[in-house]
Steps between C-alpha positions, in 0.01 A plus 500: 500500500449153352745243639316206346759406238792469742286318757383251237851452359711464816269535801631838615503861383686810617287809554589863427606707804232491772672681786731802524838452675378694805196271525729196483715637782192575709363147458839344580503709819172343608688179572621636834147612601405167654148615588412498128534122481316194631797263498867466407642194325864396536555295185793298636288378792245348262759385244360747244847635427663790685358846565191645657158628405202653678128468429309827517220522756158662452449777416733474201681813384285687247765462229507122543120480486491714184769298323332166576159617377649647183696186414198278567289701256767497230593133538150360536456444121824298494392292800167418338661420166745259664220328691301461178797346317557251781133419551521617861257706711538879486367611840623859474226769506527831317597701808801447724293592805259218423789259447639584844152445648493157334841419650382606846184286478722204409705553817787681327496817707866592555665760273780368278698806378857477627816707530818298445851580613815322377861558605819366345483120492119484518283318247147365459424138416268415212139497623138595427281741701165320523370551859160329450249360252427837337799607292550778247734368228722809472687713752748790503834586659635857491868589532577768760880527472741561210645183353873540439516799737334408830555127456647237266340167414154427635342441160139379486472136390202338328514126426234336287454124481420429136280201409720200415806727471778657705411794725551850363646785707457874459722752681397865550681791663243728662556871428416735785132594496401245237292189552520149368170323441540123517316172524383398848441127453479380139422634155378360167752382241421343165543126469419237240163453672411870523585682822682364804563654841870570556584527873709808584710587805693816580791608720795738532865429421771569758560866580875546460528839670291788635137513612193410291136585586195399298125543538300183430135521396307173508142558378325255733492467877634235740316248715 
């Protein structure tokens, strides 16, 4: 599927269903299998908001590996187009495996896919997932629970700083099993001088009730 239009217009695009409900429940259940993960982050401790997430350890689950490689291949043309518009380097090779090798040679060896868990009252501050010098400009988050049934609130927030203008916000409710592709760092927007880089940050609004899990797929590795 081509998500280019939505990504170019607003910096994010909702995918069709990627996972069946039983797959979503299985992935959510991984959260309690601590041996799957290399570290756990308490967001309140680091003033990131409130809630918790865990970074997967090697070896990654096969499903996570497959999803990352598939998204990299499909989003690579968009990444290269954005770099061309902004006059920036486009260091991304044709294959995802080669890209990961490049990250590792640059000292970015730690896996970045995460499983996030929010309870009532939790939220995620606006931020960007960069992790090192090598950055892929798009990433994906997949909803694992049913909005309006398993939880209320917890909408995905995307805030774009427009050149010489007020920031623009986009709010998305993640359906179960669907992904949201969104800008990692910045994206090209038209200006009077051609193209300008608009910085973008993302977060999650306050969960009002229930329990919300999401799977986060960053397409580069961490130093």
